Coordinates of C-alpha atoms in Angstrom, one line a residue:
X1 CA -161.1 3.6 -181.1
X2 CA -157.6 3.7 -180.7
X3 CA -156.9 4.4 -184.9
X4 CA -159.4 7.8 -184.3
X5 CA -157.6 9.2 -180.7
X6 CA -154.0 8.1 -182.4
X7 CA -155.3 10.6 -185.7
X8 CA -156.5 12.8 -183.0
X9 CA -153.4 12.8 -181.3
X10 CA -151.2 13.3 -184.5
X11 CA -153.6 16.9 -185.4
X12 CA -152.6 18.1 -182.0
X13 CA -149.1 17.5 -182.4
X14 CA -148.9 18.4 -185.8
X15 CA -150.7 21.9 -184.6
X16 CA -147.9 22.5 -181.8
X17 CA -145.3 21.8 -184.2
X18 CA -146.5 24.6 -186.2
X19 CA -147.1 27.0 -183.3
X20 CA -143.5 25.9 -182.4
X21 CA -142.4 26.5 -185.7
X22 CA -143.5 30.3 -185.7
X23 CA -142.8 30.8 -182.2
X24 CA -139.2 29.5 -181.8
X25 CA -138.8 31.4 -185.5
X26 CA -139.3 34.3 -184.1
X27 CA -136.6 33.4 -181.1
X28 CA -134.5 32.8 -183.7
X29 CA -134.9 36.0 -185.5
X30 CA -134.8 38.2 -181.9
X31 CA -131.9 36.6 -179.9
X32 CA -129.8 36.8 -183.3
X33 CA -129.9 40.4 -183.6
X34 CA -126.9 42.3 -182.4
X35 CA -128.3 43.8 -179.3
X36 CA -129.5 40.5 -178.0
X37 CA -126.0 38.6 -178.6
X38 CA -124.3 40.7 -175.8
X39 CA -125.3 38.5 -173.4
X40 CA -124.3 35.1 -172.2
X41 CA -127.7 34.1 -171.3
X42 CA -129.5 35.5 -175.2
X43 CA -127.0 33.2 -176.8
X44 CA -128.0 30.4 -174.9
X45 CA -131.4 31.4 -175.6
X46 CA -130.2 31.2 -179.3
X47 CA -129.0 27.8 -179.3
X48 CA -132.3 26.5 -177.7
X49 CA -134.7 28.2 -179.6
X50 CA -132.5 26.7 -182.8
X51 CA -132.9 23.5 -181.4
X52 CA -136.1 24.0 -180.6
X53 CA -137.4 24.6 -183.7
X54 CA -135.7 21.9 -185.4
X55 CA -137.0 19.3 -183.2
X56 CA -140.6 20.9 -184.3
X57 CA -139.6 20.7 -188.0
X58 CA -138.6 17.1 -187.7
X59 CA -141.2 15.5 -185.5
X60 CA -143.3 16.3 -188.3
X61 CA -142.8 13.4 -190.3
X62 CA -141.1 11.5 -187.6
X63 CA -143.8 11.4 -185.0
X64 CA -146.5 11.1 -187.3
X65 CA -145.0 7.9 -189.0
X66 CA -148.0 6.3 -188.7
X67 CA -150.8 8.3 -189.3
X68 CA -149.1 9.1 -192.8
X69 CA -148.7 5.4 -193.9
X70 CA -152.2 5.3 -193.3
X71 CA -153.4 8.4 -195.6
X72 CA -151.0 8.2 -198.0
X73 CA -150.4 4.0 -198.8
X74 CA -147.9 2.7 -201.1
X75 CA -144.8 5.4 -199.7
X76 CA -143.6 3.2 -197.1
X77 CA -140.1 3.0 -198.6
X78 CA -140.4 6.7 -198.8
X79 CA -141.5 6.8 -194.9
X80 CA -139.4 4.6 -193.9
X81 CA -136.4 5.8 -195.2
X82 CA -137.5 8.9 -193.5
X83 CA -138.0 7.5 -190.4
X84 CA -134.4 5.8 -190.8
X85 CA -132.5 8.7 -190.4
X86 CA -134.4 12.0 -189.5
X87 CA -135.2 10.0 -185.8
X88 CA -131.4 10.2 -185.1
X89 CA -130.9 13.4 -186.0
X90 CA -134.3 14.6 -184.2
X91 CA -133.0 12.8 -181.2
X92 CA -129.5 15.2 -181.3
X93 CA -131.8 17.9 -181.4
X94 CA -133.9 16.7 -178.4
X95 CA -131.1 16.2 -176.5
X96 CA -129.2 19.8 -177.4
X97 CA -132.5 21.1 -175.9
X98 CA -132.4 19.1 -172.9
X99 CA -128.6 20.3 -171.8
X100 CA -129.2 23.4 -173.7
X101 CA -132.3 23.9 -170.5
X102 CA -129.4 22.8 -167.7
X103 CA -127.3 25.3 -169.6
X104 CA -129.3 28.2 -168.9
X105 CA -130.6 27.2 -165.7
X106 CA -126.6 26.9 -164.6
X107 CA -126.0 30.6 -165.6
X108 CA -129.8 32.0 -163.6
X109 CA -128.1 30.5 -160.8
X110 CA -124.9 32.4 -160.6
X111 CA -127.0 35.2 -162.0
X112 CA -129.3 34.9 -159.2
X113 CA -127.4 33.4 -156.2
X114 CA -123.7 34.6 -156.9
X115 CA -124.2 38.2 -158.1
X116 CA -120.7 38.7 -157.5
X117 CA -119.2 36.4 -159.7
X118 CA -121.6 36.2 -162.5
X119 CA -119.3 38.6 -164.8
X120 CA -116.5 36.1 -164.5
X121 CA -118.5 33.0 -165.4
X122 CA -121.5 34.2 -167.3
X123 CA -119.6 35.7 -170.5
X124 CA -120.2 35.4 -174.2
X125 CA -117.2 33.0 -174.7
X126 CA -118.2 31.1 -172.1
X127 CA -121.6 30.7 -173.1
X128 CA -120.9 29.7 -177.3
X129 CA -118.0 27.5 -175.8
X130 CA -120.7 25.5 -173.8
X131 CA -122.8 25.5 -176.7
X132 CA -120.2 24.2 -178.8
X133 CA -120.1 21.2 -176.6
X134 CA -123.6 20.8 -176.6
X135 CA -123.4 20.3 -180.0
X136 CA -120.7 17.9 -180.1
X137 CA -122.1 15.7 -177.1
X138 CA -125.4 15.5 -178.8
X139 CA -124.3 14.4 -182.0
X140 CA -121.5 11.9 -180.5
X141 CA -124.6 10.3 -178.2
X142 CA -126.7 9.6 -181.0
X143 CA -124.9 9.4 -184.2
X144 CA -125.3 5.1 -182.9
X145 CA -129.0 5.4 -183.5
X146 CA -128.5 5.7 -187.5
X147 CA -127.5 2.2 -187.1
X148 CA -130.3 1.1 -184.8
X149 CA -132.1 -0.2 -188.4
X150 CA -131.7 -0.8 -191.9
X151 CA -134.0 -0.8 -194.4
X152 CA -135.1 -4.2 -196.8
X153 CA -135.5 -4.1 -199.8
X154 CA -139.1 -4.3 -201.3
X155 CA -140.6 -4.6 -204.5
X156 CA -144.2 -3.3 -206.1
X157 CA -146.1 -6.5 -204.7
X158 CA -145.0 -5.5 -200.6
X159 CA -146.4 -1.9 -200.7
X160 CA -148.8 -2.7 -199.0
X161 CA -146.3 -3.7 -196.1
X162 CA -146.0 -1.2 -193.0
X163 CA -143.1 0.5 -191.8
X164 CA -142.5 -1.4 -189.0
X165 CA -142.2 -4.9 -191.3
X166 CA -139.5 -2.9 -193.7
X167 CA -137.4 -1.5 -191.4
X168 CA -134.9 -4.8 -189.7
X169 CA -133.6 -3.7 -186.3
X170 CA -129.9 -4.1 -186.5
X171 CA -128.4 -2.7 -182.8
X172 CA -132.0 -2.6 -181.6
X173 CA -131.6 -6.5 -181.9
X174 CA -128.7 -6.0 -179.6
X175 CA -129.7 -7.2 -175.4
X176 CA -127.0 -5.3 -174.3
X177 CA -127.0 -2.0 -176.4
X178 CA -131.2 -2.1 -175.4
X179 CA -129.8 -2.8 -171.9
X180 CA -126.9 -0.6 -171.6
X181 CA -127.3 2.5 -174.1
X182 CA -131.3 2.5 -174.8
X183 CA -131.8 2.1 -170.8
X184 CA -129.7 3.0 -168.3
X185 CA -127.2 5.8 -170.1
X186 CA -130.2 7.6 -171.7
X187 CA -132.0 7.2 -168.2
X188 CA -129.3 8.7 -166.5
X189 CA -127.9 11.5 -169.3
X190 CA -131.2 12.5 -170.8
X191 CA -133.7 12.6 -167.5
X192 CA -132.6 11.6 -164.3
X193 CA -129.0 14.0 -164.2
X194 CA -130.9 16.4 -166.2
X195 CA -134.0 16.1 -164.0
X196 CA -132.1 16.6 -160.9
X197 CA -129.6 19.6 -161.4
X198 CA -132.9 21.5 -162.8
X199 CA -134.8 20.7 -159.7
X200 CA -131.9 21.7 -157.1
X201 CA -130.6 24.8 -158.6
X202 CA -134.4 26.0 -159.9
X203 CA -135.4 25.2 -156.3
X204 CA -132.4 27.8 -154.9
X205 CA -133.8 30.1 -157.3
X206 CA -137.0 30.4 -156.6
X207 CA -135.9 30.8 -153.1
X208 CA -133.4 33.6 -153.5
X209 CA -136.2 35.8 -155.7
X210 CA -138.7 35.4 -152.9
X211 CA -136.4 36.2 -150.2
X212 CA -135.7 39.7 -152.6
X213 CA -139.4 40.3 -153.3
X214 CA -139.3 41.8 -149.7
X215 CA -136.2 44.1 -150.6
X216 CA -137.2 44.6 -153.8
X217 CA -136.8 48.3 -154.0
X218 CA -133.3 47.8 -152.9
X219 CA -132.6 45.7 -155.8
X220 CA -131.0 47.8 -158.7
X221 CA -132.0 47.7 -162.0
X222 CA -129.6 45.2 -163.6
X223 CA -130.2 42.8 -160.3
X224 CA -134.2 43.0 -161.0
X225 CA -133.6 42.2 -164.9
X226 CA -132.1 38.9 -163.8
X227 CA -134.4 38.2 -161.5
X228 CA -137.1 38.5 -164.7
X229 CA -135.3 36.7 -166.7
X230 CA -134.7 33.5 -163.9
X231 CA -138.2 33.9 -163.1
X232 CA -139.4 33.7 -167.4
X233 CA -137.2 30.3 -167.1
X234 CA -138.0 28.5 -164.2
X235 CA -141.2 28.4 -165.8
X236 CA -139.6 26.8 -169.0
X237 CA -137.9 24.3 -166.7
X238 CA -141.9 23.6 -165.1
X239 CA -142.9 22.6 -168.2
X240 CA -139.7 20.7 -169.0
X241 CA -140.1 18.6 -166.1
X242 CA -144.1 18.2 -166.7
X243 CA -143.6 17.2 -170.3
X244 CA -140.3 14.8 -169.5
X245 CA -141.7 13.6 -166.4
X246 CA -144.2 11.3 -168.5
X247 CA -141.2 10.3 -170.7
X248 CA -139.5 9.1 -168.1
X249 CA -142.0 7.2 -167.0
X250 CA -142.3 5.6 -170.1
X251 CA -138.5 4.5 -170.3
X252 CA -138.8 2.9 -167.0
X253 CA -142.3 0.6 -168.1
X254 CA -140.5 -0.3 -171.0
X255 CA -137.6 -1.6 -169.1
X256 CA -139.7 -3.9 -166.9
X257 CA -141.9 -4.7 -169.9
X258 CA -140.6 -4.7 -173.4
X259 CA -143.9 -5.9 -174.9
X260 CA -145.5 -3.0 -173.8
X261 CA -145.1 -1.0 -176.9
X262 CA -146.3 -3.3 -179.0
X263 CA -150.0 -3.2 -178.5
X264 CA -152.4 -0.5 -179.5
X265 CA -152.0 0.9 -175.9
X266 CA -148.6 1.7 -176.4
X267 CA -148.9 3.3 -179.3
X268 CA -151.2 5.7 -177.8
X269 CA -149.0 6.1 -174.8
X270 CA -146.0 7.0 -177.5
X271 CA -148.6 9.2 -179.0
X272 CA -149.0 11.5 -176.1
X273 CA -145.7 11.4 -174.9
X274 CA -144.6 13.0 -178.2
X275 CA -147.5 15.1 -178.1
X276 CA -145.9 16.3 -174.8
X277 CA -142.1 16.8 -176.2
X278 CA -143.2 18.9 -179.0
X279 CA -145.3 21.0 -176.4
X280 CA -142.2 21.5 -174.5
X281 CA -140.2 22.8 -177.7
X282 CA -143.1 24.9 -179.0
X283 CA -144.2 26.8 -175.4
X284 CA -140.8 29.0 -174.6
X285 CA -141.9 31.5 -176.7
X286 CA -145.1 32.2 -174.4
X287 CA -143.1 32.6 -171.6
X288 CA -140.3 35.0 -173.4
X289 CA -143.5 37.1 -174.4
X290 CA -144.5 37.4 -170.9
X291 CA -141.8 37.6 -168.7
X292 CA -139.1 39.8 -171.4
X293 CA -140.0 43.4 -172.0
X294 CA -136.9 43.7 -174.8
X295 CA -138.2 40.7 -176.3
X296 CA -142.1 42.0 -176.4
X297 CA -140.4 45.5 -177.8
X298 CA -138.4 43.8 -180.3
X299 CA -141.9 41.8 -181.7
X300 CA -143.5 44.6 -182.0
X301 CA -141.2 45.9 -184.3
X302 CA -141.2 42.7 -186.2
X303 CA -145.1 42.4 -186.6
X304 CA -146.7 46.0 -186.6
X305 CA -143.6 48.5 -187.2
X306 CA -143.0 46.2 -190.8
X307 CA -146.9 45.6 -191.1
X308 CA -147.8 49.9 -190.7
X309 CA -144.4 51.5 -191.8
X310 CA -146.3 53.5 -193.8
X311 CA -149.1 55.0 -192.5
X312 CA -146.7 55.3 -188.9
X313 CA -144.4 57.5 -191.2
X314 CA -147.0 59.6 -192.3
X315 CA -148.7 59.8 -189.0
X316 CA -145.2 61.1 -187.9
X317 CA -144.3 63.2 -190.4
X318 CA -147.3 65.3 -190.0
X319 CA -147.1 65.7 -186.4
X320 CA -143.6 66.6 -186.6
X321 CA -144.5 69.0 -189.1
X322 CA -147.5 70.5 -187.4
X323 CA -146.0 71.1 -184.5
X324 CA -143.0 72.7 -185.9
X325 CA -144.6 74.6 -188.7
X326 CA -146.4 78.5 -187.7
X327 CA -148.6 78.3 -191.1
X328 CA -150.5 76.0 -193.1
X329 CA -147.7 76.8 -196.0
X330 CA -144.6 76.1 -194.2
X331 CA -146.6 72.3 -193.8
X332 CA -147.7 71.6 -196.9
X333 CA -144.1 72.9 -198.5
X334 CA -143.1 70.1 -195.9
X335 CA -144.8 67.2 -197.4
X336 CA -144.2 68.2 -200.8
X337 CA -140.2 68.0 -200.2
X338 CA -140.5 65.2 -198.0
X339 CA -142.4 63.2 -200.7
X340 CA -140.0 64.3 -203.4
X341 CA -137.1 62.9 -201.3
X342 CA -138.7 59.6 -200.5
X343 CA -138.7 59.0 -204.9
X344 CA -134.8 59.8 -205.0
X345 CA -133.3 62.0 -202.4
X346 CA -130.3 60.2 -201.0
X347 CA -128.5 63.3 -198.8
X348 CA -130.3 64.1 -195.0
X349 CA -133.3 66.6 -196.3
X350 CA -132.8 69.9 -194.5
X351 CA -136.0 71.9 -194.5
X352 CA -136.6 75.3 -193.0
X353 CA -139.9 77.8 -193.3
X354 CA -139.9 79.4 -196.5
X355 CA -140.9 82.7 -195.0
X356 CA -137.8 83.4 -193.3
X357 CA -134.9 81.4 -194.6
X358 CA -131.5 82.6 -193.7
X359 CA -129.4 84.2 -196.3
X360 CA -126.1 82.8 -196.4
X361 CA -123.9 85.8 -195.1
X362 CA -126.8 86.2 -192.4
X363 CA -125.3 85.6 -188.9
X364 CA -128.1 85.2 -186.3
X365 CA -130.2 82.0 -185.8
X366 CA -133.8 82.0 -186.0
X367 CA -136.0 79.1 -184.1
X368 CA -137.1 77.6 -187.5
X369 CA -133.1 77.4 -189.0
X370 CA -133.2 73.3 -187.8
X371 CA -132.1 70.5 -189.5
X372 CA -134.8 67.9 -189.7
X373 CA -134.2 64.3 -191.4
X374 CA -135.7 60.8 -191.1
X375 CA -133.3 59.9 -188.0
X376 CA -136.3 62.2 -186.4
X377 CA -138.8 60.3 -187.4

């Protein structure tokens, strides 16, 4: 029973991580464009979706560990040297996602409650220089973990070994790193700190855009844009705290008892509760969809504009033309110059109606003397 919902749990993951995959890919792709990087709060956006995404790349091989020694036997050296050092760098990931989410819930706040000083604080600079030490603190936190095992050495006869019997804990062996670093720091650093500035300055928030729903056509533009944008992320920060709730949880049982991962039970527990972080890192984009009308704009470009180019330049060009053009001559001359210019023409294309083109000493203007090129279209 437990074997079939762990296999079941690993699909479902494995199907987040792809939906995560795509949707923090397309982040990537948006918030990276030039337009987007103006902002402090789009580079922020960046750096999560980055991290994001990686953390959905990695978890699959990491978090499915177990179902993959299972369907494919005699790779455990090949799993477990997988396991041995794509979990630390997952964990930087995770963790760059975690203070990357405090981050951005820091600059809504000024955005949202301090108006008036949100052009001094919330800056470009600002923002990659925080990211920047994001970066650092992540990989300085858990560049211990690659020590955390080593792997044994195993000949043809121990394939049949599992991961767990190849891999020899080295600072996992350790009572006071388990006590100190694997308990109480990453308690406090990683959910409780986390947890609670997200909950306070969320909650002021949420409390300052319901107080301006009332005034809300005295709010300018730019104040209602932020108020969109902290509204699309206290969302985020929901789920965050749904998903990392559990986690926590989880941390605190295995403080009071260590054997509790150790049994079929607590690999289904781990099961879901990485089911639940990769749900975290893969649902942002449904929220930037909804809540962002220049992020919806720029997708549309992305997935019908390159998908229809065509045929929406031909729609175009012949209602431009038609609507210009007085005859059925001056239209198809049109097309026929336009196509010839799409197989080589390099130079703006001017076209004017045959039937009255102006001679070169001619002085006066006619309605059909325009210049028309693709910038038109």
């Amino acid at each position: 029973m437990f074997n079939q919902l762990s296999l079941l749990c690993a699909a479902l993951m494995n199907l987040f991580c792809v939906c995560g995959i795509v949707g923090n890919g397309l982040s990537l792709y948006i918030y990276s464009r030039k337009a987007f990087r103006k902002r402090s709060i789009n580079v922020l956006l960046l750096a999560l979706a980055g991290s994001d995404f990686f953390v959905c790349v990695l978890a699959i091989p990491v978090f499915s560990i177990s179902q993959m020694q299972e369907l494919v036997p005699g790779c455990q050296v090949v799993i477990g040297t997988v396991m041995l050092y794509f979990y630390p760098v997952t964990l930087m990931f995770q963790a760059m996602s975690v203070w990357m989410l405090v981050t951005i819930t820091i600059d809504r706040y000024l955005a949202v409650c301090h108006p008036f000083i949100v052009q001094t604080y919330c800056t470009r600079t600002r923002a990659l220089f925080a990211v920047g030490w994001i970066i650092i603190f992540s990989f300085l936190y858990n560049v211990c973990r690659f020590w955390e095992y080593k792997l044994l050495d195993c000949d043809s006869s121990q394939n049949r070994m599992r991961v767990e019997e190849i891999l020899e804990p080295m600072l996992r062996s350790n009572e006071n790193y388990l006590l100190w670093y694997q308990t109480i720091i990453t308690l406090v650093s990683q959910f409780m700190l986390p947890l609670a500035v997200l909950c306070v300055l969320n909650f002021q928030v949420a409390r300052t855009i319901l107080a301006a729903g009332e005034q809300r056509r005295a709010l300018v533009a730019s104040e209602r844009r932020e108020h969109s944008t902290a509204k699309m992320m206290l969302f985020v920060v929901i789920v965050f705290i749904f998903c990392y709730t559990f986690s926590f949880i989880l941390n605190v049982a295995e403080t009071v008892n260590p054997t509790l991962f150790l049994g079929p039970l607590g690999f289904l527990l781990n099961d879901i509760n990485n089911i639940l972080i990769v749900f975290n890192s893969s649902t942002s984009f449904v929220f930037y969809v909804t809540y962002s009308t220049r992020y919806r704009a720029q997708l549309r470009k992305i997935c019908v504009i390159r998908l229809f180019m065509e045929n929406l330049l031909d729609y175009k060009v012949d209602r431009h033309i038609h609507h210009r053009s007085p005859s059925a001559e001056f239209s198809e001359y049109s097309k026929k110059t336009l196509n010839s210019c799409d197989q080589g023409c390099k130079k703006p294309l001017v076209i004017q109606n045959p039937g009255i083109l102006r001679k070169e000493n001619d002085s006066y203007q006619t309605k059909w003397n325009t210049r028309v090129t693709f910038d038109n279209f």
